[in-house]
Amino acid sequence: MKLSPIYLSLLCAFSVIQYASAADQEPKEDTAVNDDLEVIEVTGRYIQGYNAHSASGASRLDLAITDIPQSVSVITEAQMKDFQLTDINSVLDTATGINVERIETDRTYYTARGFDVTNFQIDGIGLPLTSGNNHADEDTAIYDRIEVIRGANGLMTGVGNPSATVNFIRKRPTVEDQLLISGTYGSDNNARLELDGSVAITDKVSARAVAVKHKQDSYLDRYEQDKNVLYAFIEAELTDSTTISLSHSYIDNDATGNNWGALPLYYTDGSPTNYDRSTNTSADWSNWQVEKNNTVFEISHYFNDDWRLRGTYSHKVTDEDTELFYVYGTPDKNTGLGLTGYGSEYDLDETTDLADLYVDGNFDLFGRNHQLVVGINHAELTYNDSSLYDYTTGNGFPAMPDLNDWDGNTPKPTFNDGLTGSDVRTKQQAAYFTGRFNLFEDMHVIAGGRYNTWEANGEAYSVDQETDASEFIPYLGMVYRFRPEIIAYASYTETFLAQKELDINDQMLDPVTGESKEIGIKSELFDGNLIASLAYFDVEQTNLATLDQSTILLPPDQHRYIGADGINSKGFEIEFAGELYTGLQASIGYTDFDIKGDDVVADYTPEKLLKLAATYEFQNIEGFFIGMNMRWQDDTSRKQGIVADGFDNAGQEIVTEQEAYAIVDLMAKYQFTDDIQLTVNANNVTDEKYITSLYWAQGFYGAPANYSATLTWKL
């Protein structure tokens, strides 16, 4: 295993801490987060540093992170700005326990604890990703922070995998008027301009708007991105007890030279390929355009000091237009030949409507105060996509030259043939309740459940999507504060996922069910400036559709399935977030687990992950900060078959291996005045060469060392 990068990373981290200890001799004014900061739904809330004290995505309850009986990480706006985490992939790279599987330039999967992460929410509402992956680049400029709740989030999602839920918390109007202008320029012509303003229009109406223009070339040949983001949020107090808001976000991501599929990872003799990092399989006409619009209406009404009604309606439309070029086959080691191109035009129209209504409040029972949430949820998704090919002109499947010499030059196919696609409609309805019961001093039980019904109809690439299912998802958690700063917790929750496969009696299989069990300890250290947690988890998935071997020789439309055990993973996580030392903000997480039940998943999934982000504010140089952002993973592999006849090693198993590696990013920031600051970022400073993912049998290399500078002006 190649561990030198992680040693270098830890050396840098310890050096920062030791320097801080030596340099700081004078006491410093406390810059910790105020424990009385308001929850996210209140106008003007802002989280300083890397220590967020509350999270809303695990339930509708306004709970401190230490009172949530699951593992929760929060990537704050401060951390995103320090390290220029401008897209969700770079943000989730820093999240404890999350692995970002970049299979292509514009398509990404995410995993946690051995399962795909498909539940992505905005302010607590959302549906699982349609295809299990994210297309294009999702900008983070419109978000105040990002919460990651690991395990099965049975109360707020119910549908999906027992992996994690990612909850994006949008920016809202601030208490004071403000305008921030931020400009970035860096390697590969990385140019970004961001504006973020908030204003009180009247004493009852306020608004916030964000605009981003981001263009960049790439270390990959021919790949470029041009992104535009617009976001507006207006909020009005109708009465002293009723508030409404209307918001809209628009993201337009135009990528050219994007790959579809990636590089072959081995030669015909079984030896690994080793292309230059810039090698790209795209044609010079490849493009992937994604446009997303999301409109959200909210209403909040307080009946009294204890009870509130809150409703949300979201309408999201995604439009994708692509012209793609795929490369498949196995190249000869001496000539590089043996590959074939494959052109396709792919278009997608997706519409999602989500409505959520709940009542929450406090009540007294048996002399103690308790909390209760009761709500309903309705979601509909319409999914239409189409694929076209060229079987007639000779340009649809060209023989490829050696990829080492490939310049993307190939005639553009005429996409008129082989029309296939999907026309699918899904509907989910749910009713849920959550209670936080104060059983006795310092002992709370969170109990609840969610009843889901799920329907789908239509056809996807000639496969019938007709399915329906219903399931009650229970949730149980206990929290005991046995010392003022230390709590112990335990939780149990489930998920389900409908299946369309038929059994031998032509009956649909029952849904895939997932379970997540977790116990742990959380602590607020240094007067609440640092939150530490230790968790042990046991996650499993059952009744996964597996081919009935008695039908293996029948045509595919006659295949039948049985429900079998799926993946089981067990392990632990350690996390620290906040101020480790005066002026030293840090977020540190380590995950270690074992996967059973699927050798392929176990091989390509890193089972040991270390994430570290830290910044230090110097005492003797006012306004000067340095920082490091590092992620490390253990080795991964993928079995690719056996060497064919005709080679000396015929019959030998082909295994692609990615050794353990660390990616180290550094940062320096100087605050010239209260309103002007300069941040310089250096990414992958060790210039590590690594395959971004073995999730598929192909892959490409991550970015080499690169640099940027960001100037921010607050008006």
PDB file of C-alpha atoms in Angstrom, residues 322-326 341-347 386-398 412-421:
ATOM      1  CA  THR A 322     -26.429  15.356 -24.945  1.00  0.00           C
ATOM      2  CA  GLU A 323     -24.334  14.068 -27.816  1.00  0.00           C
ATOM      3  CA  LEU A 324     -22.061  11.382 -26.462  1.00  0.00           C
ATOM      4  CA  PHE A 325     -19.161   9.216 -27.578  1.00  0.00           C
ATOM      5  CA  TYR A 326     -18.274   5.985 -25.808  1.00  0.00           C
ATOM      6  CA  GLY A 341     -16.196   4.116 -30.729  1.00  0.00           C
ATOM      7  CA  TYR A 342     -19.922   4.306 -30.065  1.00  0.00           C
ATOM      8  CA  GLY A 343     -21.968   7.482 -30.611  1.00  0.00           C
ATOM      9  CA  SER A 344     -25.332   8.300 -29.079  1.00  0.00           C
ATOM     10  CA  GLU A 345     -27.701  11.201 -28.600  1.00  0.00           C
ATOM     11  CA  TYR A 346     -29.434  11.213 -25.225  1.00  0.00           C
ATOM     12  CA  ASP A 347     -32.210  13.579 -24.106  1.00  0.00           C
ATOM     13  CA  SER A 386     -34.669   8.889 -25.344  1.00  0.00           C
ATOM     14  CA  SER A 387     -31.535   7.504 -26.968  1.00  0.00           C
ATOM     15  CA  LEU A 388     -30.676   7.608 -30.675  1.00  0.00           C
ATOM     16  CA  TYR A 389     -27.809   5.970 -32.577  1.00  0.00           C
ATOM     17  CA  ASP A 390     -26.269   5.832 -36.047  1.00  0.00           C
ATOM     18  CA  TYR A 391     -26.336   2.374 -37.639  1.00  0.00           C
ATOM     19  CA  THR A 392     -26.336   3.517 -41.262  1.00  0.00           C
ATOM     20  CA  THR A 393     -23.629   6.089 -42.104  1.00  0.00           C
ATOM     21  CA  GLY A 394     -20.600   4.203 -40.766  1.00  0.00           C
ATOM     22  CA  ASN A 395     -19.805   7.016 -38.307  1.00  0.00           C
ATOM     23  CA  GLY A 396     -21.716   5.539 -35.374  1.00  0.00           C
ATOM     24  CA  PHE A 397     -19.169   2.836 -34.493  1.00  0.00           C
ATOM     25  CA  PRO A 398     -15.713   3.867 -35.798  1.00  0.00           C
ATOM     26  CA  LYS A 412     -20.119  13.218 -36.100  1.00  0.00           C
ATOM     27  CA  PRO A 413     -22.761  10.476 -36.494  1.00  0.00           C
ATOM     28  CA  THR A 414     -26.233  11.156 -37.820  1.00  0.00           C
ATOM     29  CA  PHE A 415     -28.480  10.219 -34.900  1.00  0.00           C
ATOM     30  CA  ASN A 416     -31.593   8.885 -36.593  1.00  0.00           C
ATOM     31  CA  ASP A 417     -31.595   5.169 -35.730  1.00  0.00           C
ATOM     32  CA  GLY A 418     -32.592   2.790 -32.963  1.00  0.00           C
ATOM     33  CA  LEU A 419     -34.861   5.057 -30.954  1.00  0.00           C
ATOM     34  CA  THR A 420     -35.280   3.712 -27.418  1.00  0.00           C
ATOM     35  CA  GLY A 421     -36.074   5.365 -24.124  1.00  0.00           C
TER      36      GLY A 421
END
